[in-house]
GROMACS .gro file of C-alpha atoms in nm:
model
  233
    1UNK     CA    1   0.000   0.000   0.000
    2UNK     CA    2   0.110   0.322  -0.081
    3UNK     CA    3   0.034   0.632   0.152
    4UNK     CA    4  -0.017   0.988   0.063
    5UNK     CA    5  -0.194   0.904  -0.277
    6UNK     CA    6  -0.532   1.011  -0.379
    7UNK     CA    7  -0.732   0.720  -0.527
    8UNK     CA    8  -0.773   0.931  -0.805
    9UNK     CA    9  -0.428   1.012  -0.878
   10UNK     CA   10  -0.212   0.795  -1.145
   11UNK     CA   11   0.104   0.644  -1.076
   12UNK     CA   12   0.348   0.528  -1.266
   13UNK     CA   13   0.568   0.229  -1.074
   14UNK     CA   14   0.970   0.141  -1.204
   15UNK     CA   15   1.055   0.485  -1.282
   16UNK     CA   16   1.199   0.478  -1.613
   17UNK     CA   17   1.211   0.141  -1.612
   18UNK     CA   18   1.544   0.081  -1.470
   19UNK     CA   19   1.427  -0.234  -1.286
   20UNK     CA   20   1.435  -0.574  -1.485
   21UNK     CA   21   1.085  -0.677  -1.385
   22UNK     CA   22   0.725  -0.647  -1.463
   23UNK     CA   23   0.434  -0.478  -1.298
   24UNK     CA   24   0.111  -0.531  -1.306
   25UNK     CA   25  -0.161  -0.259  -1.199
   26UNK     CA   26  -0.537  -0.350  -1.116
   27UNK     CA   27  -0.712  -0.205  -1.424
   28UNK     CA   28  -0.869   0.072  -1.298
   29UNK     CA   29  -0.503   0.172  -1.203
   30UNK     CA   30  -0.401   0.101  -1.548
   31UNK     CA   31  -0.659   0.315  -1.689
   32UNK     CA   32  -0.531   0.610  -1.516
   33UNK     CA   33  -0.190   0.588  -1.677
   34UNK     CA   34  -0.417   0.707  -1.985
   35UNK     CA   35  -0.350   1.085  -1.914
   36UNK     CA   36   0.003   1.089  -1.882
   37UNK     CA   37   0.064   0.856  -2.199
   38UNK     CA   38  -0.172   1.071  -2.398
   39UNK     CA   39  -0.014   1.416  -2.263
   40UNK     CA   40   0.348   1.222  -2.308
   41UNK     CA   41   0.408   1.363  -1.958
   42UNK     CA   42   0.608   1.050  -1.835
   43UNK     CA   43   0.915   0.930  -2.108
   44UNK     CA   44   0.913   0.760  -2.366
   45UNK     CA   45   1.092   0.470  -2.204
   46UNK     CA   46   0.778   0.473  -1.981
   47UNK     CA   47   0.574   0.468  -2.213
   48UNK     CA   48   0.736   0.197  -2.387
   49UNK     CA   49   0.777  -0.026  -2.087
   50UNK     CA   50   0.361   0.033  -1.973
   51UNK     CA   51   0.201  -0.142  -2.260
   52UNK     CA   52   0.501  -0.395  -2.312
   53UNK     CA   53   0.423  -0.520  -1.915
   54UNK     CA   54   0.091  -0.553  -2.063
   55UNK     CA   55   0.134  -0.745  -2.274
   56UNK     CA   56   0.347  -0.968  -2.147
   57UNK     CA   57   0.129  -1.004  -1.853
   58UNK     CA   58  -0.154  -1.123  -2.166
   59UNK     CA   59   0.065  -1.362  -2.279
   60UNK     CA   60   0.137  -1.552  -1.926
   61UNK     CA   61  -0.231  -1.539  -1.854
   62UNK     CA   62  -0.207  -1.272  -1.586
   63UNK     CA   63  -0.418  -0.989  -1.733
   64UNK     CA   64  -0.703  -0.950  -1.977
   65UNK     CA   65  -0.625  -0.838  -2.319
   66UNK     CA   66  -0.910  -0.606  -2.273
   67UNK     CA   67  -0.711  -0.391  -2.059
   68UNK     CA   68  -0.440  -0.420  -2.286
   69UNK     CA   69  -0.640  -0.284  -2.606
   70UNK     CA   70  -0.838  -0.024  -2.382
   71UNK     CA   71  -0.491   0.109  -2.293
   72UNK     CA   72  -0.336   0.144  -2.685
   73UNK     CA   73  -0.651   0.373  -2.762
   74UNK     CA   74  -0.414   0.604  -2.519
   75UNK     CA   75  -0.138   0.531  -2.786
   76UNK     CA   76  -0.267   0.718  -3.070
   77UNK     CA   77  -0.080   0.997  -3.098
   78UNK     CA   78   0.264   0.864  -2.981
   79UNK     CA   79   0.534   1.006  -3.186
   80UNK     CA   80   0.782   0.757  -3.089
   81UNK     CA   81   0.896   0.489  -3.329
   82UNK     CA   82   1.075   0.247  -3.087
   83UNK     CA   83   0.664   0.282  -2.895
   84UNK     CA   84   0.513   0.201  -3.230
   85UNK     CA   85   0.743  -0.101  -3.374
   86UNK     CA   86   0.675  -0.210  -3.051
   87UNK     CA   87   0.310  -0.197  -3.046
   88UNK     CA   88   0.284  -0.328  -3.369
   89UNK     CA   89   0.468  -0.626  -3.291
   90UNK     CA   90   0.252  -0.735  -3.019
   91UNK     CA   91  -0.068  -0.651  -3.261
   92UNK     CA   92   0.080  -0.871  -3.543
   93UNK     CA   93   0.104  -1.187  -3.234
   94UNK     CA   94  -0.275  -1.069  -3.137
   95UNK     CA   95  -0.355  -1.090  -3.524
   96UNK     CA   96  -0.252  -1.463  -3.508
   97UNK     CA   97  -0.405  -1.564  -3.232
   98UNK     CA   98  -0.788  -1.398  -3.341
   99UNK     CA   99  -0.762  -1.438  -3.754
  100UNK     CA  100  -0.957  -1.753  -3.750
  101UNK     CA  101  -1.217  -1.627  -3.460
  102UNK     CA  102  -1.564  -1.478  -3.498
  103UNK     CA  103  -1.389  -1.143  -3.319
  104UNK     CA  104  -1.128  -1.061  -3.616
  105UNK     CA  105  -1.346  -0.832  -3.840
  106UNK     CA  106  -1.373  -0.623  -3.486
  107UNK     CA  107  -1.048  -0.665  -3.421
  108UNK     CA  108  -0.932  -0.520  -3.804
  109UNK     CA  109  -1.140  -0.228  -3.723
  110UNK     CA  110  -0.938  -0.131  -3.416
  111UNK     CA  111  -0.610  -0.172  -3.602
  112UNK     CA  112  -0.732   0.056  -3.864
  113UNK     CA  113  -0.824   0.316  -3.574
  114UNK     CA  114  -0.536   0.231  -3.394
  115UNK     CA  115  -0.276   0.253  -3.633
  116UNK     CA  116  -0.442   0.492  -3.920
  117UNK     CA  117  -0.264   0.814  -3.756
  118UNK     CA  118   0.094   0.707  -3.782
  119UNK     CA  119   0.053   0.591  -4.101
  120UNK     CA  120  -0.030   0.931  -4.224
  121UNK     CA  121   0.298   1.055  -4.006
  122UNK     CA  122   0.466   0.799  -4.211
  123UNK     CA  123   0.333   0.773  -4.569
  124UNK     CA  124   0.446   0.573  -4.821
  125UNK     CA  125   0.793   0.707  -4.918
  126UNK     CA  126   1.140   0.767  -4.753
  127UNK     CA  127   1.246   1.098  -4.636
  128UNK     CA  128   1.556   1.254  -4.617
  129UNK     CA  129   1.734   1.218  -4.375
  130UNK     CA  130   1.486   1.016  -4.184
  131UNK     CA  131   1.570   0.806  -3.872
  132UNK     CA  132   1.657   0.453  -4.011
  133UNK     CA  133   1.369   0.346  -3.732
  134UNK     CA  134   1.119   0.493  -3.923
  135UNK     CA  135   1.228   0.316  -4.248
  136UNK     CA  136   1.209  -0.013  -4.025
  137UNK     CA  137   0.850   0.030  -3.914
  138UNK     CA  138   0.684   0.214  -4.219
  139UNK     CA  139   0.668  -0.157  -4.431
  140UNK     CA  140   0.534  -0.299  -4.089
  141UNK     CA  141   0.230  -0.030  -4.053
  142UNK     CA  142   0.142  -0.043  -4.434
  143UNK     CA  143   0.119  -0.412  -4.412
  144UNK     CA  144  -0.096  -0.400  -4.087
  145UNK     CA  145  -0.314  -0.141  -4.253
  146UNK     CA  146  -0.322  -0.339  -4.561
  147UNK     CA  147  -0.434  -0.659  -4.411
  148UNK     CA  148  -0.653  -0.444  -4.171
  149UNK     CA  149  -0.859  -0.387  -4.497
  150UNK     CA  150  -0.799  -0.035  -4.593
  151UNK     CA  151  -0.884   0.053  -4.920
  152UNK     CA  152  -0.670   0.339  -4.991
  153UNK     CA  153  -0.349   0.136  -4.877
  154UNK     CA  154  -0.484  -0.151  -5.089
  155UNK     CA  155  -0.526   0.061  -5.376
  156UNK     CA  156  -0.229   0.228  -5.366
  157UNK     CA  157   0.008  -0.144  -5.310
  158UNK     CA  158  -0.199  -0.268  -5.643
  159UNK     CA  159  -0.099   0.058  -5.805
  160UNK     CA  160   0.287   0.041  -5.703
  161UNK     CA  161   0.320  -0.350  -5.766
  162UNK     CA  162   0.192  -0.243  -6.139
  163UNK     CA  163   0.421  -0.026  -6.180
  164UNK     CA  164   0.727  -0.259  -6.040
  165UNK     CA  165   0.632  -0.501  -6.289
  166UNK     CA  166   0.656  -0.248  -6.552
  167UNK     CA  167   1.021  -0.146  -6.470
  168UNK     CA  168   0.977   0.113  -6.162
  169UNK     CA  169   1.069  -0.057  -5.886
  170UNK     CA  170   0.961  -0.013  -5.543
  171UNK     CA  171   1.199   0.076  -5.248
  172UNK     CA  172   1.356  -0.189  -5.137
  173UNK     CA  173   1.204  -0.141  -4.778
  174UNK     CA  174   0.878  -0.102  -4.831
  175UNK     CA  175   0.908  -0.401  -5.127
  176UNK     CA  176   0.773  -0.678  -4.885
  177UNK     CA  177   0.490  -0.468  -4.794
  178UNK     CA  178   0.359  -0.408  -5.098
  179UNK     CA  179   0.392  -0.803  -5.195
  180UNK     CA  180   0.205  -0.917  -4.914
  181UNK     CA  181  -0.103  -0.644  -4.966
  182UNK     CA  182  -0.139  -0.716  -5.348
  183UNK     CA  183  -0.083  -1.090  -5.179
  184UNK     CA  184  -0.339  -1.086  -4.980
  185UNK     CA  185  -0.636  -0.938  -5.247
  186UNK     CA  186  -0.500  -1.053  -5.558
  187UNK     CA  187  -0.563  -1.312  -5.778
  188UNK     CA  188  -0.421  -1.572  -6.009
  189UNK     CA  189  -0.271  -1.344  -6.246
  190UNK     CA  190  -0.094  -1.206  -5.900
  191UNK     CA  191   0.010  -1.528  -5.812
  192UNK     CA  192   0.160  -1.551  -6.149
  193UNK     CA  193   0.345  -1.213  -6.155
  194UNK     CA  194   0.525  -1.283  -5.792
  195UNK     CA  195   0.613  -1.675  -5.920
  196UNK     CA  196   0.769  -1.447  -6.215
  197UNK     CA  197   0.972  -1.221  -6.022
  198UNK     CA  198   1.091  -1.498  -5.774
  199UNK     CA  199   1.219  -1.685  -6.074
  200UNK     CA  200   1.419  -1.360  -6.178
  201UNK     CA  201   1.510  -1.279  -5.853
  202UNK     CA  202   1.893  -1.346  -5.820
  203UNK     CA  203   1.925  -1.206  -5.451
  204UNK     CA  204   1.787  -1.471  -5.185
  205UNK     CA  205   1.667  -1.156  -4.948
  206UNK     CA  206   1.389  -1.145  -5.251
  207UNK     CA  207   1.314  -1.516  -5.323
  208UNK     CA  208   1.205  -1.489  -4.942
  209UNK     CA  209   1.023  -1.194  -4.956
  210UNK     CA  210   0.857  -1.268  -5.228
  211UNK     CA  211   0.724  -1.624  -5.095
  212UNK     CA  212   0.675  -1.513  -4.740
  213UNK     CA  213   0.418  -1.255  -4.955
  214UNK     CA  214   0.281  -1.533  -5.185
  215UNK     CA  215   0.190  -1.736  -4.835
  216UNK     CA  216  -0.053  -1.436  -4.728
  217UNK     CA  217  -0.318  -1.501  -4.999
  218UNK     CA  218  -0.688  -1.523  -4.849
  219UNK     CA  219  -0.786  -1.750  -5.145
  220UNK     CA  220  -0.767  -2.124  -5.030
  221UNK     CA  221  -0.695  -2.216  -5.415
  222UNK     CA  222  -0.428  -1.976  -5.464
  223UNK     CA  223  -0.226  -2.083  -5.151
  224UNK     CA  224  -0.282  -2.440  -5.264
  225UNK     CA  225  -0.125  -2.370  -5.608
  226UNK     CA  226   0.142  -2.163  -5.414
  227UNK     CA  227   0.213  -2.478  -5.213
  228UNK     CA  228   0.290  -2.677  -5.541
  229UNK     CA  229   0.499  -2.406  -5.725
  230UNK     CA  230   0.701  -2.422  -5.350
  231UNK     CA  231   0.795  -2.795  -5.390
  232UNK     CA  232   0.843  -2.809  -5.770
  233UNK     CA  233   1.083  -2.499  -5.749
   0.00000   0.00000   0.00000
C-alpha cells in the first residue's frame, strides 16, 4: 500500500524502467496511466515499458487483453517509433491468435483506428534524412493497414506493384509490404506475376520476400497452387 496518494491520482511504478521486472496494476489503475501517456508527460521509455508489461502479462495469462487494447486507444498519438514497432509487434502476435475467430473483423477495425494516424505521419515514401527506425517500421504499418482492410493502402500497393512489374521498382524497404497487400487481395494473375519475379530474382533476401508474400493469400486455391509451385521450385 502506498500512503499519501489520492485514489484518483495515477502512478506510474519502475521509474523509467530501470528495474528488470514487470508490474502489473489493477485495471482501474491502469486506466489512469491514460492521461500521462496521452499528454506524453512521463518518457518515452515509460511509455514503452507500460504497454510492453501488458502485454506480457496477456501472454502468461495474468491480465485481460481487454485492458491491454483499452490502454493502446491512449497510444494514438505517440510520436515515438521504438513505442510504435513495438506496439505493432505485439498486434501482429494478437492478429494470429484472433484471424480464425468470430472477433477478427472487430479486431481489423481497431487496427485501422489504432494505427491509421501514424501511417499518415509515415506515408508511403522515404524521407531525407529520416531516422533509419522509421524506415524499419513504415513496411510494418502499411502491411498492418493493408491486411486491416484499408482501401486506400490496398489501392495504392496494387498501383505500385503495377508499376514494379513495368520497370519502376519499389523501395527496397517497403518491397515486402507491398507483396504481401497485393498478396493478400490478388488473384491468379498475382500469383503468377510474384512466381515471375521470384524466378528472376537473383538475390535470396527477394526469393524470401517474395514467398513469405505469396503465403498471405486469403484465397484457399491460390495458396494451394502456391504450395505446389514451393515444392516443384
Amino acid at each position: 500500500t502506498l500512503n499519501n496518494i489520492d485514489e484518483n491520482d495515477w502512478i506510474k511504478l519502475n521509474y523509467n524502467s530501470i528495474g528488470l521486472y514487470r508490474v502489473k496494476y489493477e485495471s482501474k489503475t491502469l486506466a489512469r496511466l491514460s492521461e500521462p501517456i496521452t499528454n506524453k508527460t512521463i518518457s518515452p521509455q515509460d511509455r514503452l515499458m507500460i504497454q510492453d508489461d501488458v502485454a506480457a502479462l496477456c501472454n502468461a495469462g495474468h491480465q485481460s487483453f481487454v485492458d491491454y487494447l483499452k490502454l493502446l486507444l491512449s497510444y494514438a498519438d505517440e510520436d515515438n517509433f521504438t513505442v510504435w514497432k513495438s506496439i505493432a509487434s505485439t498486434m501482429g502476435d494478437l492478429s494470429s491468435l484472433l484471424e480464425y475467430t468470430d472477433y477478427f473483423d472487430q479486431f481489423k477495425r481497431y487496427r485501422l483506428k489504432m494505427f491509421s494516424s501514424i501511417q499518415q505521419k509515415l506515408g508511403w515514401d522515404a524521407k531525407q534524412n529520416e531516422n533509419p527506425l522509421v524506415a524499419m517500421l513504415r513496411p510494418m504499418i502499411l502491411s498492418i493497414m493493408g491486411k486491416s482492410g484499408d482501401q486506400a493502402i490496398i489501392d495504392e500497393a496494387k498501383k505500385r506493384f503495377q508499376q514494379h512489374i513495368d520497370g519502376n521498382l519499389i523501395d527496397p524497404n517497403i518491397r515486402g509490404a507491398v507483396y504481401v497487400i497485393v498478396s493478400r487481395y490478388g488473384d491468379e494473375t498475382t500469383q503468377q506475376e510474384l512466381q515471375k519475379l521470384y524466378k528472376a530474382a537473383e538475390m535470396t533476401e527477394e526469393k524470401v520476400r517474395i514467398l513469405r508474400s505469396m503465403g498471405q493469400s486469403s484465397n484457399p486455391t491460390i495458396i494451394e497452387n502456391t504450395l505446389q509451385f514451393i515444392f516443384e521450385s
